[in-house]
JSON list of C-alpha atoms and ligand atoms in Angstrom, two decimals:
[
{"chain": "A", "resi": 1, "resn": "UNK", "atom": "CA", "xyz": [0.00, 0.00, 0.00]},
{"chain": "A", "resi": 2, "resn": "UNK", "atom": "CA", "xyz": [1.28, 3.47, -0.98]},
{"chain": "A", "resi": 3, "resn": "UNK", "atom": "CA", "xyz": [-0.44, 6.16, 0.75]},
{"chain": "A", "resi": 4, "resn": "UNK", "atom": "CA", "xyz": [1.51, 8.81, -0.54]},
{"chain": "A", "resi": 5, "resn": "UNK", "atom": "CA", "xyz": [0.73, 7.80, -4.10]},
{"chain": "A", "resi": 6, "resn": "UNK", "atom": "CA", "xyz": [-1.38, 10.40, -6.24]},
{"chain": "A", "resi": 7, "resn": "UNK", "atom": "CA", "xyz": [-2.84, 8.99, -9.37]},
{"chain": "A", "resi": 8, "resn": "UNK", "atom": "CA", "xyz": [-3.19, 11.88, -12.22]},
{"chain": "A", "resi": 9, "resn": "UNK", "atom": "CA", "xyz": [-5.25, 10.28, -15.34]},
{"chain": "A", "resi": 10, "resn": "UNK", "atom": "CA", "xyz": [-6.11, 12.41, -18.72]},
{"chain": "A", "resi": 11, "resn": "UNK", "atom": "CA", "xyz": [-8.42, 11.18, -21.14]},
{"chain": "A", "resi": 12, "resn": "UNK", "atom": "CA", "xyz": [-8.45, 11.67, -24.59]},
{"chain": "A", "resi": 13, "resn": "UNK", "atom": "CA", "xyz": [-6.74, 14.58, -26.63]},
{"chain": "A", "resi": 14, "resn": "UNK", "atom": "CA", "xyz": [-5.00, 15.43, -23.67]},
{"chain": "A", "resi": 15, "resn": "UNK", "atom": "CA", "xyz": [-1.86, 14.42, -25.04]},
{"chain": "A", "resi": 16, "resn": "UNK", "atom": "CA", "xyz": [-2.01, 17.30, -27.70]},
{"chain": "A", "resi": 17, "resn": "UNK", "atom": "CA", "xyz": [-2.13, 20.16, -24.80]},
{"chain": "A", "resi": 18, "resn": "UNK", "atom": "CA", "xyz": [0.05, 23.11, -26.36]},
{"chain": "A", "resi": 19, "resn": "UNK", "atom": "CA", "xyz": [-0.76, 23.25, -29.66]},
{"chain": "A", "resi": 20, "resn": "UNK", "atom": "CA", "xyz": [-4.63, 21.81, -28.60]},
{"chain": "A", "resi": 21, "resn": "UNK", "atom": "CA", "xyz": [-6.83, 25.18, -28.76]},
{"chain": "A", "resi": 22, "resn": "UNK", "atom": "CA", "xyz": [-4.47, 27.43, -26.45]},
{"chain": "A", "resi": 23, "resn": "UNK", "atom": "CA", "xyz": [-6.80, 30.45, -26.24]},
{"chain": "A", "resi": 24, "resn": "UNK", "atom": "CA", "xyz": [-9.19, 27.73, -24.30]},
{"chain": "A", "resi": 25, "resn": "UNK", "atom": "CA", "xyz": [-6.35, 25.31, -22.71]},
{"chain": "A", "resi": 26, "resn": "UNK", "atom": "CA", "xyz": [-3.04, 27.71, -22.62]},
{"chain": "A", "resi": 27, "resn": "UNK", "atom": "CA", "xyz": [0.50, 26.90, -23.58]},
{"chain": "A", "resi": 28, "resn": "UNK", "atom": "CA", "xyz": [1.89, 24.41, -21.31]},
{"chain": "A", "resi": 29, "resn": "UNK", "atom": "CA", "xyz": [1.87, 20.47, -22.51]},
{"chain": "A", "resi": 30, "resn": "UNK", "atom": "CA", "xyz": [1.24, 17.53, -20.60]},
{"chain": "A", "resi": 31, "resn": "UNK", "atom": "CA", "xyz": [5.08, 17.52, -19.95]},
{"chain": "A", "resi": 32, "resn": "UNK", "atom": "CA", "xyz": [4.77, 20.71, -18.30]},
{"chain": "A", "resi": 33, "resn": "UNK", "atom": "CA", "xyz": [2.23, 19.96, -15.66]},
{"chain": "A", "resi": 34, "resn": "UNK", "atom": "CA", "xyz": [3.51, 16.54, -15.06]},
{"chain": "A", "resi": 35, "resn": "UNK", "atom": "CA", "xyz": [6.67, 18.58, -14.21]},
{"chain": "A", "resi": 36, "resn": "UNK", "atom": "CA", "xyz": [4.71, 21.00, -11.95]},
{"chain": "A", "resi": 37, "resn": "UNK", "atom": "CA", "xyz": [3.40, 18.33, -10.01]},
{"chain": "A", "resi": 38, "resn": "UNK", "atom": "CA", "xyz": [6.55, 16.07, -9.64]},
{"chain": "A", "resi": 39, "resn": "UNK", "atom": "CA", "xyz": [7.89, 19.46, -7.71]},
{"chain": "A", "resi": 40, "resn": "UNK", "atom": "CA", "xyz": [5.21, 20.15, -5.94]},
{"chain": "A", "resi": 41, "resn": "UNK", "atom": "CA", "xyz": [4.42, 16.57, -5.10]},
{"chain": "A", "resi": 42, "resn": "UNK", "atom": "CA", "xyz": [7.56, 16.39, -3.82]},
{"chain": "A", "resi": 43, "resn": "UNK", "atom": "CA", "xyz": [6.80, 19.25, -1.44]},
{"chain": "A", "resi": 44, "resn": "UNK", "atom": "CA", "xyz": [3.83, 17.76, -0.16]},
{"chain": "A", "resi": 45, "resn": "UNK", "atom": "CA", "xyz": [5.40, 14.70, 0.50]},
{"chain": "A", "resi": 46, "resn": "UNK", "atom": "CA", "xyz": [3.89, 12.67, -2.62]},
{"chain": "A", "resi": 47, "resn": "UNK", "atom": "CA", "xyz": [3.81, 10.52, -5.71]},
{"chain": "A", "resi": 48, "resn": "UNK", "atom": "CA", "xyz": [2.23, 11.26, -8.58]},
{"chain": "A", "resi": 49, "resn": "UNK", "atom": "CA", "xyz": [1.92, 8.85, -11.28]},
{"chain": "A", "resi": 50, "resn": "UNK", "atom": "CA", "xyz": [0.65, 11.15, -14.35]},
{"chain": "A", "resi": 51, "resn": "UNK", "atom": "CA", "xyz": [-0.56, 9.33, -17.56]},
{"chain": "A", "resi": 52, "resn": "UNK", "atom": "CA", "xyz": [-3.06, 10.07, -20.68]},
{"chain": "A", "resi": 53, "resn": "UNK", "atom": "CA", "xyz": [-5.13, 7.92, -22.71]},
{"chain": "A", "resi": 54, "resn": "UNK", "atom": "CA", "xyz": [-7.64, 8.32, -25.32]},
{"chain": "A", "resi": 55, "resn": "UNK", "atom": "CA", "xyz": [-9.31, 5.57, -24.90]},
{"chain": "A", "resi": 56, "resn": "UNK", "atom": "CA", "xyz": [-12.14, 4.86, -22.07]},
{"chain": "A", "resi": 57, "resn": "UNK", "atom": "CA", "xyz": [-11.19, 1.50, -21.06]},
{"chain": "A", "resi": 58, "resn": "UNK", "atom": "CA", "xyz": [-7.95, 2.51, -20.16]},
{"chain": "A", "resi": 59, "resn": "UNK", "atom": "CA", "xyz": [-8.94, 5.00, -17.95]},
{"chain": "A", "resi": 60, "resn": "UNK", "atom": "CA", "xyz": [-11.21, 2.74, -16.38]},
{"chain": "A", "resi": 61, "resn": "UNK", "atom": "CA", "xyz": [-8.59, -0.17, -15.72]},
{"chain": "A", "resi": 62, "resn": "UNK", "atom": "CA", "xyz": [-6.52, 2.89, -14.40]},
{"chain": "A", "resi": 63, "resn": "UNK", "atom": "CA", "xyz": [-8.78, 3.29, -12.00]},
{"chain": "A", "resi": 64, "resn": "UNK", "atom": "CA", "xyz": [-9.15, -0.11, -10.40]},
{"chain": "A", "resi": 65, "resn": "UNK", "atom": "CA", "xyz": [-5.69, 0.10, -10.36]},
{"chain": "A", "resi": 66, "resn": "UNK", "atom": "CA", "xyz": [-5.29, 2.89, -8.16]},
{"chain": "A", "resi": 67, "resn": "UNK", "atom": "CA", "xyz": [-7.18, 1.10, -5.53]},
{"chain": "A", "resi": 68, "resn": "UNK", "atom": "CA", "xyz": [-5.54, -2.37, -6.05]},
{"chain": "A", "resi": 69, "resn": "UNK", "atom": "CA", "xyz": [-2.56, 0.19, -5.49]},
{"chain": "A", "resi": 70, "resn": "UNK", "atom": "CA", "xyz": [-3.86, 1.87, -2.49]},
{"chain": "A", "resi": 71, "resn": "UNK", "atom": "CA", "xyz": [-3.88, 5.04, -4.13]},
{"chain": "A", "resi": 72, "resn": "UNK", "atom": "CA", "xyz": [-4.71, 8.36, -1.80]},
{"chain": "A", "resi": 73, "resn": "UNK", "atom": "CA", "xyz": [-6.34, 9.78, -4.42]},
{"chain": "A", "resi": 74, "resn": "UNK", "atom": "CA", "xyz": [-7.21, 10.62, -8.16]},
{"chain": "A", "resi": 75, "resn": "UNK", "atom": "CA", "xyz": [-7.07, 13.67, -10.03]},
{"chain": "A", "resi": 76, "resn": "UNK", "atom": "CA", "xyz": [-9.12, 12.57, -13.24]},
{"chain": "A", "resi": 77, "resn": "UNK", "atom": "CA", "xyz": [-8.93, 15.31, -16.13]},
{"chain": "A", "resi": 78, "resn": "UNK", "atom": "CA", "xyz": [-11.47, 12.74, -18.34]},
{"chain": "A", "resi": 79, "resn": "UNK", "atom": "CA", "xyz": [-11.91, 14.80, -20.86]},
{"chain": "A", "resi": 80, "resn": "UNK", "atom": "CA", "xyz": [-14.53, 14.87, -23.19]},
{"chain": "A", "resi": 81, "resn": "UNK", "atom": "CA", "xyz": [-15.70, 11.65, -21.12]},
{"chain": "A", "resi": 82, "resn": "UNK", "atom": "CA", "xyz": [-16.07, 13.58, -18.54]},
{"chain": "A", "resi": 83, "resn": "UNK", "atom": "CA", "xyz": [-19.77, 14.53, -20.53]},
{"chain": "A", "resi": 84, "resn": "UNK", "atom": "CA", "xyz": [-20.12, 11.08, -21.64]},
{"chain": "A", "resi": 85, "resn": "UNK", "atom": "CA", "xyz": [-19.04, 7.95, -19.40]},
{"chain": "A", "resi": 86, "resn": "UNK", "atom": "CA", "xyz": [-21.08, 6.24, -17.05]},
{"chain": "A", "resi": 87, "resn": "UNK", "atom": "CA", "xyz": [-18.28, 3.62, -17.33]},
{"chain": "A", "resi": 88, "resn": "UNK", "atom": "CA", "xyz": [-16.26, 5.94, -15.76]},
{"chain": "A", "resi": 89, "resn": "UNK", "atom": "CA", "xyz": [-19.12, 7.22, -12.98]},
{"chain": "A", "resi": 90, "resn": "UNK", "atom": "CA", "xyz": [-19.41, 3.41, -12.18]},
{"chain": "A", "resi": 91, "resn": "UNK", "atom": "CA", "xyz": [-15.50, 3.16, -11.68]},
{"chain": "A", "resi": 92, "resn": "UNK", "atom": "CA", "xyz": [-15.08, 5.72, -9.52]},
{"chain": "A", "resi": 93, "resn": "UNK", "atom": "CA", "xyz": [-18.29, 4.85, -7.26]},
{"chain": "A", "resi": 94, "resn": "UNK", "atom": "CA", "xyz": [-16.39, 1.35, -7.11]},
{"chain": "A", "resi": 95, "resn": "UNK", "atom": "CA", "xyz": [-13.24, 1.85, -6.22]},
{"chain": "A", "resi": 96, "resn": "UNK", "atom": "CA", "xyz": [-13.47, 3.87, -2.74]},
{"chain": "A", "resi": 97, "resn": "UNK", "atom": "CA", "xyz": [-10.79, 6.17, -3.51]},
{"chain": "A", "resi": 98, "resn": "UNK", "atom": "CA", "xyz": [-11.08, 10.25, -3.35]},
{"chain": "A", "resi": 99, "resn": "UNK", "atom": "CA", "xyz": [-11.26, 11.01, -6.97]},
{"chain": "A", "resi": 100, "resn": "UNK", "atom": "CA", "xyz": [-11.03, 15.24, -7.41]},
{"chain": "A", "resi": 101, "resn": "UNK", "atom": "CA", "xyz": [-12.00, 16.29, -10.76]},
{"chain": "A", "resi": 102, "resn": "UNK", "atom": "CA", "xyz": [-9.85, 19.09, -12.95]},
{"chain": "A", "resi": 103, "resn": "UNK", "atom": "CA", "xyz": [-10.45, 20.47, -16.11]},
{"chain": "A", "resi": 104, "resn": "UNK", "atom": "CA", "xyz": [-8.17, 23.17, -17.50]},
{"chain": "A", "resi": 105, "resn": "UNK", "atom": "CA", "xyz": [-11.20, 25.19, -19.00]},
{"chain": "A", "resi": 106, "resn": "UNK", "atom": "CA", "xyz": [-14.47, 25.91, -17.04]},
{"chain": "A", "resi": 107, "resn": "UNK", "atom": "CA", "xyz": [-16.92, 23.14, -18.66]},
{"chain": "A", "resi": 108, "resn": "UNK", "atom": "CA", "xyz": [-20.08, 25.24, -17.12]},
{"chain": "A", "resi": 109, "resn": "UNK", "atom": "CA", "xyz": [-19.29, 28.03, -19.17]},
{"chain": "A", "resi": 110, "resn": "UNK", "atom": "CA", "xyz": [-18.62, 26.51, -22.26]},
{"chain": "A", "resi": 111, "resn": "UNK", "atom": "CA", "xyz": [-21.19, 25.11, -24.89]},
{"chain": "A", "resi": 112, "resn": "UNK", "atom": "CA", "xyz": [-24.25, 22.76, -23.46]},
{"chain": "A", "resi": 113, "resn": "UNK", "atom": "CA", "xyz": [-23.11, 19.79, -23.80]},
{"chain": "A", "resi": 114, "resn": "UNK", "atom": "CA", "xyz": [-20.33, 20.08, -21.65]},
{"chain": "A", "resi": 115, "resn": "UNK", "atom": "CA", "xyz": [-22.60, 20.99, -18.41]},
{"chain": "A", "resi": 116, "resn": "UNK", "atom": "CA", "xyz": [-23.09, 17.48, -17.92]},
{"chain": "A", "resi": 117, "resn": "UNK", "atom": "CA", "xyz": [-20.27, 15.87, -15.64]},
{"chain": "A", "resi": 118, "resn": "UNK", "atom": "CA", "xyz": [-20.80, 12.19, -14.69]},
{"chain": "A", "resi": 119, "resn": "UNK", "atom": "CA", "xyz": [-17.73, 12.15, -13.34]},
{"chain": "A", "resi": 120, "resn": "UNK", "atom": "CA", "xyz": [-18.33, 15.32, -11.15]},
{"chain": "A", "resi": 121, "resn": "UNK", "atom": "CA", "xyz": [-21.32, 12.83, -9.96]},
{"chain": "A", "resi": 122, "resn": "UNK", "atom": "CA", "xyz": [-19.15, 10.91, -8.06]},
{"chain": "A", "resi": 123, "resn": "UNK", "atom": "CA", "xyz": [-16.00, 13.49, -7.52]},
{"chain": "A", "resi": 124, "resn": "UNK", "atom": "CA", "xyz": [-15.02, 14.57, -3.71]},
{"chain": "A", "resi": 125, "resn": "UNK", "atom": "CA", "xyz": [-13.86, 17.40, -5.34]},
{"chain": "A", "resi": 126, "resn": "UNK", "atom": "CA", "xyz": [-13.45, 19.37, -8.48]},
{"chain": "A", "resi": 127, "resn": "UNK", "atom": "CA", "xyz": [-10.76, 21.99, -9.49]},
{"chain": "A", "resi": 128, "resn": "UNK", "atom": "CA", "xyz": [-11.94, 23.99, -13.39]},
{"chain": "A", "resi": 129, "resn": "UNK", "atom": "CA", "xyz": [-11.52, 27.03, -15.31]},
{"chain": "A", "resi": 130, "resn": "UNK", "atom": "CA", "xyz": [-7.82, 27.70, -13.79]},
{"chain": "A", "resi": 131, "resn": "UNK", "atom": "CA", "xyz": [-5.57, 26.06, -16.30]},
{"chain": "A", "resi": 132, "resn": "UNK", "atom": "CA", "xyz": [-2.53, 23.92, -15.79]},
{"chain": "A", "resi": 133, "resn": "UNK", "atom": "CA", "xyz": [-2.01, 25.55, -12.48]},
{"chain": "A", "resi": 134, "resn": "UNK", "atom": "CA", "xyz": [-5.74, 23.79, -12.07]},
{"chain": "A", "resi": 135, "resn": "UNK", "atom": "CA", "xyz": [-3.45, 20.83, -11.16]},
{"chain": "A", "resi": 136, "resn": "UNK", "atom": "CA", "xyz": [-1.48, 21.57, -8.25]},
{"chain": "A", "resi": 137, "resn": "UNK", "atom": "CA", "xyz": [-4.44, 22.84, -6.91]},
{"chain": "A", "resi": 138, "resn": "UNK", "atom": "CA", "xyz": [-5.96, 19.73, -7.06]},
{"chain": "A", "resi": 139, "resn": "UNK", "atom": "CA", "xyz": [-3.10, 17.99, -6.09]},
{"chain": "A", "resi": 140, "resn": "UNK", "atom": "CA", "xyz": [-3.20, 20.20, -2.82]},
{"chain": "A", "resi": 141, "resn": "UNK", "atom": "CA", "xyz": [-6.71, 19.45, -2.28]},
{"chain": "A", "resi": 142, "resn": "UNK", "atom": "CA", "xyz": [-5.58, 15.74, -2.70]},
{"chain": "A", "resi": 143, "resn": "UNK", "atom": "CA", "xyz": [-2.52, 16.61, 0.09]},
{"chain": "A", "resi": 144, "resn": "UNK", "atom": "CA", "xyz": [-5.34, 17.57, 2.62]},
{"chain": "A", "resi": 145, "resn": "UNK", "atom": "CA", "xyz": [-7.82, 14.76, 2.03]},
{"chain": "B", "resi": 1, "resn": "LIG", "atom": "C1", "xyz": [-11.57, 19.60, -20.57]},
{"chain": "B", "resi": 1, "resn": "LIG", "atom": "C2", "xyz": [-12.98, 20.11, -20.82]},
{"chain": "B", "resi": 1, "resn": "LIG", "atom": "C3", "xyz": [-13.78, 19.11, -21.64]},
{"chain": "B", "resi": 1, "resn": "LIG", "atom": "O1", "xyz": [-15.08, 19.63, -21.90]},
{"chain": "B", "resi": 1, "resn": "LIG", "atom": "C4", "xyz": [-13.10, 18.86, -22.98]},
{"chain": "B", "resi": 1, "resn": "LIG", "atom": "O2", "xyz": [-13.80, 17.88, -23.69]},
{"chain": "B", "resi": 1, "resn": "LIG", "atom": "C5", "xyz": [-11.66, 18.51, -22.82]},
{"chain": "B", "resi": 1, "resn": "LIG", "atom": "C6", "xyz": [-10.86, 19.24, -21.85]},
{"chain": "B", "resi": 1, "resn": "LIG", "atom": "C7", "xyz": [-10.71, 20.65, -19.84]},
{"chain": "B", "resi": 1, "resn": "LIG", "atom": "O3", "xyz": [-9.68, 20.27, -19.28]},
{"chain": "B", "resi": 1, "resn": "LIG", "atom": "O4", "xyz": [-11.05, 21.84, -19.85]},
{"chain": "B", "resi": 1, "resn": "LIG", "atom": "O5", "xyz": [-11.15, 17.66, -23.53]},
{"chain": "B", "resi": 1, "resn": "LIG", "atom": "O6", "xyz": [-11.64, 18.45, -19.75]}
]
C-alpha cells in the first residue's frame, strides 16, 4: 500500500495540450504539468503517477488500479468523457478512492453539452476554469484529504 501515491489520469486529446486550442487550454503540454506536479508533489510529500489515454477503457482499468494500489487519491482530467461515461461514474463509485476532478477550462461556461459531468457525480472534489495551475491545486486538495 502506498499512501503517498497520487494517481493523475487524462483522457483523450490530452496528449495534444500546447498546440490543442491554447486560447481555451493555454500553452503548457502535458510535460509541463507533469513537471509541476513532480515538484510540488515532492513538497507535499507525494507521488504522482501522471498518464493520458484516449481511450475509455484505459482509464477505467486505471482506476481499479489505483485502488488495487492503495492510491490516496485521483485527479481525473477525463476529458470529453467527462460529458459522456457512465463507465467511468461506475468506476469511480467502485473503487473507494477520493477522486477530485480538474479540467483546464471551465466546462459550465462553455457550450451545453459540456454541463453534464458524470464524473463530477461521483467526484469529492473538483478543481476547473484555472488552467494547468488547475493541477497543483488539485493535487493540494488531494494533500489535505
Ligand atoms: C476539458 C474540458 C472538456 O469539456 C473537454 O472535452 C476537454 C478538456 C478541460 O480540461 O477543460 O477535452 O476536460
Amino acid at each position: 500500500m502506498a499512501s503517498n501515491l497520487v494517481y493523475v489520469l487524462n483522457g483523450p486529446n490530452l496528449n495534444l495540450l500546447g498546440t490543442r486550442e491554447p486560447e481555451i487550454y493555454g500553452s503548457e503540454t502535458l510535460d509541463d504539468i507533469a513537471a509541476m506536479l513532480d515538484d510540488r508533489a515532492r513538497e507535499l510529500g507525494l507521488e504522482v503517477d501522471v498518464r493520458q489515454s484516449n481511450h475509455e477503457g484505459h482509464l477505467v482499468d486505471w482506476l481499479h488500479e489505483a485502488r488495487a494500489d492503495g492510491a490516496k487519491a485521483v485527479l481525473l482530467n477525463a476529458g470529453a468523457y467527462t460529458h459522456t461515461s457512465i463507465a467511468l461514474l461506475d468506476a469511480i463509485r467502485a473503487i473507494g478512492v477520493p477522486v477530485i476532478e480538474v479540467h483546464l477550462s471551465d466546462p459550465s461556461s462553455r457550450e451545453a453539452f459540456r454541463h453534464v459531468s458524470y464524473v463530477g457525480m461521483a467526484a469529492v472534489d473538483e478543481v476547473k476554469g484555472l488552467g494547468a495551475h488547475g493541477y497543483v491545486v488539485a493535487l493540494e486538495k488531494a494533500a489535505a484529504l
